[in-house]
Short mmCIF file of C-alpha atoms in Angstrom, two decimals:
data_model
loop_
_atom_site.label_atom_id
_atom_site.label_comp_id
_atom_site.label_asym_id
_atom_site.label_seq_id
_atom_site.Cartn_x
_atom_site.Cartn_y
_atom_site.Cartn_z
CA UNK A 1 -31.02 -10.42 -26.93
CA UNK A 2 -30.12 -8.75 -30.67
CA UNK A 3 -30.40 -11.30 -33.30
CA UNK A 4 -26.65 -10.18 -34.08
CA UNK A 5 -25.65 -11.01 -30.37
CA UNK A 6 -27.90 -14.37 -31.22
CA UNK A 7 -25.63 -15.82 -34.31
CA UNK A 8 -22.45 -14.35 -32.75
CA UNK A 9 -23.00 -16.61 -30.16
CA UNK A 10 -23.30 -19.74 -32.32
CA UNK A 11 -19.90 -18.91 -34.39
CA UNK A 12 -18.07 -17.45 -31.40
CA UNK A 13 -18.62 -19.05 -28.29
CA UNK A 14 -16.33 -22.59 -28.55
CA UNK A 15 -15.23 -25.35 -25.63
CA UNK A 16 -11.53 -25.52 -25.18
CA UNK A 17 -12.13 -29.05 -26.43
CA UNK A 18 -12.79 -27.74 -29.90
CA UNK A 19 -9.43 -26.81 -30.13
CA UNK A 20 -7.31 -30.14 -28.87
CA UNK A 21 -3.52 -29.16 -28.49
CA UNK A 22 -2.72 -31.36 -31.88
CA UNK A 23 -4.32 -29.03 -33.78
CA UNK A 24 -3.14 -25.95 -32.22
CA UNK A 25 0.71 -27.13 -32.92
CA UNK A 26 -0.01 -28.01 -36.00
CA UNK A 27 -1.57 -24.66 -36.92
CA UNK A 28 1.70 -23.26 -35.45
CA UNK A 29 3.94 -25.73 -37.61
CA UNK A 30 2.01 -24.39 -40.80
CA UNK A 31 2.09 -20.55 -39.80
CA UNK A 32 5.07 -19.46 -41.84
CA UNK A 33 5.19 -16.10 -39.39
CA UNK A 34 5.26 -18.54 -36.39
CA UNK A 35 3.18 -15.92 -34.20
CA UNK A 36 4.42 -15.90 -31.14
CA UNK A 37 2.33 -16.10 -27.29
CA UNK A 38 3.29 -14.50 -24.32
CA UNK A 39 1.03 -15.26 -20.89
CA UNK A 40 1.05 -12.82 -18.57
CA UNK A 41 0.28 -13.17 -14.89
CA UNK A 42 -0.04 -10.07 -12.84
CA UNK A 43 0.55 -10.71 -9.01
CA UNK A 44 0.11 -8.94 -5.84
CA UNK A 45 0.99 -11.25 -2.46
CA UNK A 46 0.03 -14.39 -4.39
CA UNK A 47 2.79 -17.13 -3.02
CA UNK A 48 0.11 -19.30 -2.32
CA UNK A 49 -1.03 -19.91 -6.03
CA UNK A 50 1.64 -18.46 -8.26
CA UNK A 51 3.93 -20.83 -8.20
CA UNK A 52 1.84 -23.78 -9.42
CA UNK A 53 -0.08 -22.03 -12.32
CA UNK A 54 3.46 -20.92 -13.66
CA UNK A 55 4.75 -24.76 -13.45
CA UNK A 56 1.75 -26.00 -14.95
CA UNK A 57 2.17 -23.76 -17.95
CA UNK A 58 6.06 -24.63 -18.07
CA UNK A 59 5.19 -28.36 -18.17
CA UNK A 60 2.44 -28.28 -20.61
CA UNK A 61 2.29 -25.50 -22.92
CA UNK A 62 6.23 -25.27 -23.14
CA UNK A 63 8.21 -28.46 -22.62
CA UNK A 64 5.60 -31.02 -23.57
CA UNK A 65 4.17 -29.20 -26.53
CA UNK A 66 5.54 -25.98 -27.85
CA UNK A 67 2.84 -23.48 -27.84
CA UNK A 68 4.01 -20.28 -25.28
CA UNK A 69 6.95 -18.71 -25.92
CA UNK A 70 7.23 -16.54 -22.96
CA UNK A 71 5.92 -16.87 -19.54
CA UNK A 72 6.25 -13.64 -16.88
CA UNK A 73 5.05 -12.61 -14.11
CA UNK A 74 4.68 -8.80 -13.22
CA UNK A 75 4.72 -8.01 -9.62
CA UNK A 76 2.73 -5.54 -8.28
CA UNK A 77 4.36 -4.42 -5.29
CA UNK A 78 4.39 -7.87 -3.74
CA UNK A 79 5.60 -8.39 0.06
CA UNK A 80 5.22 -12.09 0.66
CA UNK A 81 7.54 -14.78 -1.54
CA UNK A 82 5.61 -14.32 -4.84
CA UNK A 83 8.50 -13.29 -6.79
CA UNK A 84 10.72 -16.02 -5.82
CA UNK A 85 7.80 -18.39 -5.40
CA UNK A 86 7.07 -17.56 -9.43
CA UNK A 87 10.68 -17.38 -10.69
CA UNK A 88 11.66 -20.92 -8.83
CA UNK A 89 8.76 -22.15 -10.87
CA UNK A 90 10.02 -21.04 -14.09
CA UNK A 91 8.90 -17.43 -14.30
CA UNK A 92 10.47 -14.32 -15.79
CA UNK A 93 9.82 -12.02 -12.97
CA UNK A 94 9.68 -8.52 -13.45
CA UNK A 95 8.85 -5.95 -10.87
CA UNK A 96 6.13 -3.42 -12.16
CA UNK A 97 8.05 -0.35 -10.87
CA UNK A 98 11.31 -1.47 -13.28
CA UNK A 99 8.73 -1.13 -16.34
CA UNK A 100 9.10 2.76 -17.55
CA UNK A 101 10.29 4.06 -14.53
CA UNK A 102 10.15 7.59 -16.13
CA UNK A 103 6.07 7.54 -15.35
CA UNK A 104 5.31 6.49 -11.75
CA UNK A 105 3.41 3.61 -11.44
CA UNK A 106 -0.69 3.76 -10.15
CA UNK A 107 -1.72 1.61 -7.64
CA UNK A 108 -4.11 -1.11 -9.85
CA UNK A 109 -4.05 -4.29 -12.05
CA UNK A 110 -4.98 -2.08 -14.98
CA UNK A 111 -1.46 -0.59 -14.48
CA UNK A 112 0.55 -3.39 -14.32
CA UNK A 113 -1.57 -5.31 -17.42
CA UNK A 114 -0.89 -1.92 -19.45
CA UNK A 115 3.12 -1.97 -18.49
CA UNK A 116 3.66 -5.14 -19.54
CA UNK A 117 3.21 -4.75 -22.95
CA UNK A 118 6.67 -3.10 -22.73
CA UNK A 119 8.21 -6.02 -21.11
CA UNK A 120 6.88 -9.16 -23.54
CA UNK A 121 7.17 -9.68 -27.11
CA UNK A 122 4.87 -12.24 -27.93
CA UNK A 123 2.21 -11.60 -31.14
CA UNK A 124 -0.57 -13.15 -28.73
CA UNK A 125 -0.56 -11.96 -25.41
CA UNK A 126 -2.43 -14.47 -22.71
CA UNK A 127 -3.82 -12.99 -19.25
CA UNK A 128 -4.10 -15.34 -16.25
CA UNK A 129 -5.15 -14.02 -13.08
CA UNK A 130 -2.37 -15.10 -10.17
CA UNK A 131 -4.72 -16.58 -7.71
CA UNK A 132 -6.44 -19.14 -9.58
CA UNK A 133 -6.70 -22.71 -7.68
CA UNK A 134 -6.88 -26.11 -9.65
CA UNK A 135 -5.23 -24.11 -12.60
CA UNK A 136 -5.55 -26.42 -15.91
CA UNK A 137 -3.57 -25.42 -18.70
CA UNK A 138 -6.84 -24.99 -21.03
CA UNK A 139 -7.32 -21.30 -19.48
CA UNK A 140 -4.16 -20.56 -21.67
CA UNK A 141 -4.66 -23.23 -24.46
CA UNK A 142 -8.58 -22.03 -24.89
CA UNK A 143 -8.10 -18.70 -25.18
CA UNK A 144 -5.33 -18.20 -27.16
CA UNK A 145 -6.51 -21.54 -29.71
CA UNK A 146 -9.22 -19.39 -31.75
CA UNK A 147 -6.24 -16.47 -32.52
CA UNK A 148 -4.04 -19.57 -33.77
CA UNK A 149 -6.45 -20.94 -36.08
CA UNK A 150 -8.65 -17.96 -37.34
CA UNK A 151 -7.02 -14.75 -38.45
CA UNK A 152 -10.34 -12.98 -37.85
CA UNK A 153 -10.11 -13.06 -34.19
CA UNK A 154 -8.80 -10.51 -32.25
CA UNK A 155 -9.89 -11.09 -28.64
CA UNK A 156 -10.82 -13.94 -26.71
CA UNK A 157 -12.41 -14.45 -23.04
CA UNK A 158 -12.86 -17.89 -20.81
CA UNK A 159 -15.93 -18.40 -19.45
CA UNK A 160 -16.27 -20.73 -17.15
CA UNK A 161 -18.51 -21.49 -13.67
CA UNK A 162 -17.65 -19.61 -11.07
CA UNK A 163 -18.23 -21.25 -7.44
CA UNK A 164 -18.50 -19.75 -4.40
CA UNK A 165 -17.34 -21.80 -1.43
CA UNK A 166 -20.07 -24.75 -2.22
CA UNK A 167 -22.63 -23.16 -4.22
CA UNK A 168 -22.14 -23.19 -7.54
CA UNK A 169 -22.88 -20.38 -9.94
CA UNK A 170 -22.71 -18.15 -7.34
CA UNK A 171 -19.35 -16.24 -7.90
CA UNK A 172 -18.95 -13.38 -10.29
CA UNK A 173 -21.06 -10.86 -7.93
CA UNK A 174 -20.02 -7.76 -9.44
CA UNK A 175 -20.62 -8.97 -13.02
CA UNK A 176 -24.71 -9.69 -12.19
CA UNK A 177 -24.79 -6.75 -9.94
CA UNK A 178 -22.88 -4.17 -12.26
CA UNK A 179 -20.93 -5.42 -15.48
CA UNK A 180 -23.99 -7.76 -16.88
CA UNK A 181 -26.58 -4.79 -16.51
CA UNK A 182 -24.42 -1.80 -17.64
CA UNK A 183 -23.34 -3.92 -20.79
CA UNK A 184 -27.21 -5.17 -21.61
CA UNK A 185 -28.27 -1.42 -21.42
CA UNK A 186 -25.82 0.79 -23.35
CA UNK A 187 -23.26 -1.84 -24.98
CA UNK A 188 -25.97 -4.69 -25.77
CA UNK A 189 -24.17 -6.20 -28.12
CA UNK A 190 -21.58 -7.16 -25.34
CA UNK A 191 -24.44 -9.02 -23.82
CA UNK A 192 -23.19 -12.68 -25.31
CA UNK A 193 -20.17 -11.99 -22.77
CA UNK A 194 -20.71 -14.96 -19.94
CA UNK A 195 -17.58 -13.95 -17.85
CA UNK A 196 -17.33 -9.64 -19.00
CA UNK A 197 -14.67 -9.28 -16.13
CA UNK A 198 -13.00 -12.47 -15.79
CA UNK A 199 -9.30 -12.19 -15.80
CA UNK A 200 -8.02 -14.91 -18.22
CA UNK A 201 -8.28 -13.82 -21.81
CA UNK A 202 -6.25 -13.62 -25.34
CA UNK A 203 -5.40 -10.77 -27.28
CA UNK A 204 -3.64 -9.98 -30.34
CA UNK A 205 -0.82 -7.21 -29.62
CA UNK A 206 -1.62 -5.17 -32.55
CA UNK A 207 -5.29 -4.27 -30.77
CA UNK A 208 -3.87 -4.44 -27.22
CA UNK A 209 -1.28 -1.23 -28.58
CA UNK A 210 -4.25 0.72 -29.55
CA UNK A 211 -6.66 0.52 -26.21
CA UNK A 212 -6.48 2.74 -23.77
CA UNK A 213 -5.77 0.78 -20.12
CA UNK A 214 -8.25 1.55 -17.49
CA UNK A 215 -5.28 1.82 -14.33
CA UNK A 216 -7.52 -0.57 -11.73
CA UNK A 217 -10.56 -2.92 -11.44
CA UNK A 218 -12.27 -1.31 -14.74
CA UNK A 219 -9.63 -2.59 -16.92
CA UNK A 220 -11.33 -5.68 -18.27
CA UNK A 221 -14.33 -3.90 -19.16
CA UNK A 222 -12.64 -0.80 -20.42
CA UNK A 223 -10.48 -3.13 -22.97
CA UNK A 224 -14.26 -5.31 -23.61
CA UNK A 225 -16.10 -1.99 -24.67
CA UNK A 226 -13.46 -0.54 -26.33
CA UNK A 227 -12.46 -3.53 -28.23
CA UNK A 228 -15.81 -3.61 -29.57
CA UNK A 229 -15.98 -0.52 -30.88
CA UNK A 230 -12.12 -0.97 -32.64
CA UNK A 231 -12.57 -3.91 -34.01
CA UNK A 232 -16.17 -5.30 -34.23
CA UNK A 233 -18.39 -7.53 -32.09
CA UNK A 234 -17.35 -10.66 -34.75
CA UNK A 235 -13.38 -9.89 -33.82
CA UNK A 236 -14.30 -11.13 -30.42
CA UNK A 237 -14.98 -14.86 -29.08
CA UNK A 238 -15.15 -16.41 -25.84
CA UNK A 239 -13.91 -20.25 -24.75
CA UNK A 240 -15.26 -22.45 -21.89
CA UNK A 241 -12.55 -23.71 -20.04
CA UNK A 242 -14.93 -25.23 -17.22
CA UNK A 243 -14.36 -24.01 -13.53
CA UNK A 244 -12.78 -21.30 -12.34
CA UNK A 245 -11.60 -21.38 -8.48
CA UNK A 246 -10.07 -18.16 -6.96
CA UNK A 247 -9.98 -15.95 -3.46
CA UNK A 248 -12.82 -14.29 -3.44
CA UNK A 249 -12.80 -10.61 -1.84
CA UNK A 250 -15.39 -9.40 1.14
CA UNK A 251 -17.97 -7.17 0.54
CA UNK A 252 -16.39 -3.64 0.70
CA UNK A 253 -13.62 -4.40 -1.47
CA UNK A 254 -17.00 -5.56 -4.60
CA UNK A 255 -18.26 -2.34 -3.56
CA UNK A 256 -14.72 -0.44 -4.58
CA UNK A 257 -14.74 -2.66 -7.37
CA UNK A 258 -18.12 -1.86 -8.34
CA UNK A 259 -17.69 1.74 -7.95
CA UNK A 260 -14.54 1.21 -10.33
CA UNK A 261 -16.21 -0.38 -13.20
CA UNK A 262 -19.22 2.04 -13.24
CA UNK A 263 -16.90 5.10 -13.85
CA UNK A 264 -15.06 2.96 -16.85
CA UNK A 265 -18.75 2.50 -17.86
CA UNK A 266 -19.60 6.12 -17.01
CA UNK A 267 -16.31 7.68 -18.91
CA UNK A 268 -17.26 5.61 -21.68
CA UNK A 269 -20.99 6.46 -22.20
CA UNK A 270 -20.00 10.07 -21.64
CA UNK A 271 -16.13 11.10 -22.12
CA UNK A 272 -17.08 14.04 -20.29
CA UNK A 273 -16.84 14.96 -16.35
CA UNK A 274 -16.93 12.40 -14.11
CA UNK A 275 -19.20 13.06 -10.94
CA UNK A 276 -17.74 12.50 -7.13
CA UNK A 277 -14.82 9.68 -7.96
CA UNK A 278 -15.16 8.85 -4.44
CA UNK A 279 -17.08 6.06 -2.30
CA UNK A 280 -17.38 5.86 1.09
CA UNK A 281 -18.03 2.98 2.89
CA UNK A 282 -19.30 2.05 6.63
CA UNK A 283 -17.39 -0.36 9.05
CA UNK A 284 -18.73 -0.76 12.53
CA UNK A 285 -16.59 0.80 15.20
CA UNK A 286 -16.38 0.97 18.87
CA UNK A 287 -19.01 3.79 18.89
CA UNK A 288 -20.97 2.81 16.30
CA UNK A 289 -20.19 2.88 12.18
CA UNK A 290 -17.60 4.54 10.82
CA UNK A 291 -17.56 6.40 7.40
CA UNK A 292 -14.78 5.33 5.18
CA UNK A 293 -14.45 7.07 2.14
CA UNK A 294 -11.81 5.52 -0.91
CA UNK A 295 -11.02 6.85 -4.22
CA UNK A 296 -12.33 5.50 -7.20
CA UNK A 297 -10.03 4.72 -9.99
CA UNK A 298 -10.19 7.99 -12.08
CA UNK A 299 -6.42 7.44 -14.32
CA UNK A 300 -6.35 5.87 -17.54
CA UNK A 301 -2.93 5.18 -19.59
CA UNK A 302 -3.28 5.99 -22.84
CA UNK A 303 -2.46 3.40 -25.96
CA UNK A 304 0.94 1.71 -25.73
CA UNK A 305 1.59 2.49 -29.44
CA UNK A 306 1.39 6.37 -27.81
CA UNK A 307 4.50 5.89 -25.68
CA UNK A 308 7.96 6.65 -26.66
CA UNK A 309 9.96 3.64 -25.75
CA UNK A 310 7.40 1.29 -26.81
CA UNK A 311 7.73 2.70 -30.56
CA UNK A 312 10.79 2.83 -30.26
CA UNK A 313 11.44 -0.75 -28.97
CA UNK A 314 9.11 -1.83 -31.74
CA UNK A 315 10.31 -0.13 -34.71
CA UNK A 316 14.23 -1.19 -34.01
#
């Protein structure tokens, strides 16, 4: 590991207990510009969890204590109950397709992360992933608690173990198998990153307006890399907020994934033509395997500041 990665690590890596919500209010009471936090939640057929990681955030980061302003969920297409399960909760709902309808939407969570940027207002913007189980309010409180207190930061990540089923420390698949290698190669000083493509993380709006948004499952590294190199490896931090419990997805859909956040990687290292975005996969049929071939995410959207309505929203 770089020496710089080395002391990064010891003044940027923190415990959501660092933080207690006291002190976070009372940085708020003294901020005379009152920044403001918006959490996000991007959901696709997620009645099953949606509903209580929006109440939890209600109850305790904006009734009990004061510290979000503005709580929505974006839905991406949904066709259970998520967006009533999420607005009876105490959501503001908002249906990705209603977001700039003069640019068809993309398939992806990239996509809907990107679009909402023209739907919230908040200073601090919060990402939670909608399928989260045992949600505790420190995945929002962590994150956002270093951009409260320290004007330096820009961007913030949880970490946190990541089970699977009953073995611990065995989730995060595609970060050992692609994210953790790519970034130790070519972005090494990315290599402090615990959790590169976990979905909960904190970012100021003024950087978020200038990244370009990866439309699918490269977006997290695509906004990690390119952070980096916009505002500097000590702009970034990451939080512990303990465990992180979540659906986890079969082995095809890693591979797609996989094949996703090696072409952010690969557009990245190169900015030039992208070889084949295409990955076929087998599934056994009646007569044997079957080739099944699915595009990769090749679509980026370019920086929110870039779009019309967005600078226009912003500058009236």
């Amino acid at each position: 590991m770089l020496e710089e990665v080395e002391r990064w690590l010891t003044r940027r890596s923190w415990s959501s207990g660092d933080r207690p919500l006291h002190q976070l209010t009372d940085a708020r009471a003294a901020d005379t510009r009152r920044t403001s936090v918006s959490v996000v939640l991007p959901a696709l057929n997620e009645e099953a969890t949606v509903g209580a990681i929006v109440a939890v955030i209600r109850r305790e980061l904006m009734e009990k204590i004061r510290l979000v302003d503005e709580l929505v969920v974006i839905d991406s297409g949904s066709t259970d109950a998520t967006a009533a399960v999420a607005r009876a909760a105490g959501a503001r709902v908002v249906h990705r397709d209603a977001i700039l309808p003069r640019i068809p939407a993309l398939p992806g969570k990239g996509e809907v992360l990107w679009r909402s940027l023209l739907v919230t207002s908040g200073e601090i913007v919060c990402f939670v992933d909608a399928d989260l189980k045992d949600f505790s309010a420190d995945f929002v409180s962590g994150t956002v608690g270093p951009l409260l207190t320290d004007p330096a930061v820009q961007f913030v990540k949880a970490m946190y173990d990541r089970p699977l089923g009953d073995s611990a420390g065995q989730g995060g698949r595609v970060t050992e198998l692609v994210a953790r290698p790519l970034l130790n190669l070519h972005w090494p000083q990315l290599a402090g990153f615990v959790q590169p493509l976990g979905g909960e993380y904190a970012v100021r709006r003024s950087l978020l307006e200038r990244l370009p948004f990866p439309v699918g499952y490269g977006v997290e590294l695509g906004l990690l890399v390119d952070a980096l190199h916009t505002v500097g490896l000590d702009a970034l931090g990451q939080v512990d907020v303990g465990v992180r419990r979540h659906r986890h997805q079969d082995g095809q859909a890693l591979g797609r994934m996989a094949a996703a956040i090696y072409r952010t990687a690969q557009l990245r290292l190169s900015r030039g033509h992208l070889v084949r975005p295409a990955l076929t996969q087998f599934e056994r049929g009646e007569d044997g395997f079957v080739p099944r071939t699915h595009a990769v995410d090749t679509e980026e959207r370019p920086p929110m500041r870039e779009i019309a309505e967005y600078a226009e929203r912003h500058a009236a």
